[in-house]
C-alpha atoms as one frame of an Amber mdcrd trajectory, in Angstrom:
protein
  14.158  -7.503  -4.704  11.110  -8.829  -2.832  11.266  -6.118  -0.576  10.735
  -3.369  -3.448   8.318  -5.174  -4.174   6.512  -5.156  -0.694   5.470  -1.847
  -1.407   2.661  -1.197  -1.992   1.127  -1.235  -2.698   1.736   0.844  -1.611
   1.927   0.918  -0.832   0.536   1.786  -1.746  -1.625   1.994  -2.151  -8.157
   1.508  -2.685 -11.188  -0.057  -3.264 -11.868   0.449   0.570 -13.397   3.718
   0.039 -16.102   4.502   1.748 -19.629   4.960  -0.618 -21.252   7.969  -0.208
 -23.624   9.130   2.931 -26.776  10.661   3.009 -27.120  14.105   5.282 -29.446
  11.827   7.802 -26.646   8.997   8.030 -24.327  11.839   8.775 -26.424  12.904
  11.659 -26.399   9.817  13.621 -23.181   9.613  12.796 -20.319   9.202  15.693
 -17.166  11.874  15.446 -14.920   8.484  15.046 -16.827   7.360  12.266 -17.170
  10.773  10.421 -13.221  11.564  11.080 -11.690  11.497   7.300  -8.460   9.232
   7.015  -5.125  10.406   8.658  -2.075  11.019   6.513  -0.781   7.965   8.425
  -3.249   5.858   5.914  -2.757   7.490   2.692  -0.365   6.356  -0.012   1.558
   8.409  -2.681  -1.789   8.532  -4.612  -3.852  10.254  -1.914  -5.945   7.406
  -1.214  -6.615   5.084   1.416  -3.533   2.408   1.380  -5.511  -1.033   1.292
  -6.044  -1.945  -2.249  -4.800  -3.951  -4.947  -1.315  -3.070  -6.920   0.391
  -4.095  -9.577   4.282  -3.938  -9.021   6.881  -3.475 -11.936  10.373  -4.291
 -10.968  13.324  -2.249 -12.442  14.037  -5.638 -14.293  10.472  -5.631 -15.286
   9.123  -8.332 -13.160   5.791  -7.885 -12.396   4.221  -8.650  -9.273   0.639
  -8.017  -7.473   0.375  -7.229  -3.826  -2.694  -6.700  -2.132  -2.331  -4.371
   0.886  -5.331  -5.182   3.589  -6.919  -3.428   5.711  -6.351  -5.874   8.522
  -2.412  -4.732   8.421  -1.333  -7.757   6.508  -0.136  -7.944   3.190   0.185
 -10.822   0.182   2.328 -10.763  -2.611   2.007 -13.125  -5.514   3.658 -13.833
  -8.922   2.035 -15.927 -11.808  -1.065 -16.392  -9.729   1.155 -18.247  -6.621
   1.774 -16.128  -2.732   5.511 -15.486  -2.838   5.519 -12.884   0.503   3.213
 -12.449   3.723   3.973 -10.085   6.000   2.436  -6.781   8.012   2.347  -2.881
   6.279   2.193   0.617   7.624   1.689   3.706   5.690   4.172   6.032   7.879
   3.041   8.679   5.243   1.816   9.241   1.737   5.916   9.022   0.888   6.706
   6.180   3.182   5.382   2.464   2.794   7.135   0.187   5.350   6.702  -3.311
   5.712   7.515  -6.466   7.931   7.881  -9.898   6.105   6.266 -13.060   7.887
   9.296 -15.336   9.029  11.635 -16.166  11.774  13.399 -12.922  11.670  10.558
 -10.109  11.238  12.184  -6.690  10.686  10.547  -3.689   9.209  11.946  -1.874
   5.937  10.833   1.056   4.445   9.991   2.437   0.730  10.159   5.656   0.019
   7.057   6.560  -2.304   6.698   9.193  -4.901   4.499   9.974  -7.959   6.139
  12.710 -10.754   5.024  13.495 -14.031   2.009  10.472 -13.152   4.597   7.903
 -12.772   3.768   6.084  -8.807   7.541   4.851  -7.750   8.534   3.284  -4.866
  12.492   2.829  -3.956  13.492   0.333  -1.146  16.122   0.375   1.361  18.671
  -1.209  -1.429  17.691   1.646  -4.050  15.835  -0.501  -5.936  12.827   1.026
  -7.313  10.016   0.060  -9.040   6.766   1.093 -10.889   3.727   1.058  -8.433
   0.442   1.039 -10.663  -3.367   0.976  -7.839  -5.493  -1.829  -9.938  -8.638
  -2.309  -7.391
């Protein structure tokens, strides 16, 4: 269940973006800096994957993982970390994740948004309700 949950945020799933830039900031500006994010970044929402998410369970447990943009992940219920681990946003549709342990292994989520509704289904076809909050 933990590992639908991983999403994220998808997932997911951000407050990282980047403020506005003036035309003389552009200027100076370096091709790496001024190079917009890759699809390899982006979550099912079309925005940068770092952020904060709020994760419904399909048996309504609700979760809130915040995706960094270090590569590391932290996913709490009622206010305590229950799940550390490392993300990568193969694609807008695929969230995959590595928990922190003895036995890392990477799973995937596949991601999806229809009729506004952000879900994200794990390798056990568990799915759940991924909502961007920050």
């Amino acid at each position: 269940m933990r590992h639908v949950i991983a999403i994220a945020a998808v997932i997911a799933l951000s407050a990282c973006s980047k403020p506005a830039t003036s035309p003389e900031d552009e200027a100076g500006a370096s091709p790496a800096a001024s190079t917009p994010p890759t699809a390899a970044n982006i979550a099912a929402d079309g925005k940068p994957a770092p952020g904060m998410y709020k994760i419904t369970t399909g048996d309504g447990k609700v979760r809130m993982e915040e995706v960094k943009a270090d590569g590391t992940y932290e996913t709490r219920a009622d206010g305590k970390v229950i799940e550390t681990g490392k993300w990568e946003q193969k694609s807008p549709a695929l969230y995959c994740y590595t928990i922190d342990g003895p036995n890392p292994k990477q799973a995937c989520n596949e991601e999806k948004i229809e009729n506004g509704v952000w879900t994200s289904k794990g390798p056990e076809g568990r799915t759940a309700t991924v909502e961007r909050v920050g």
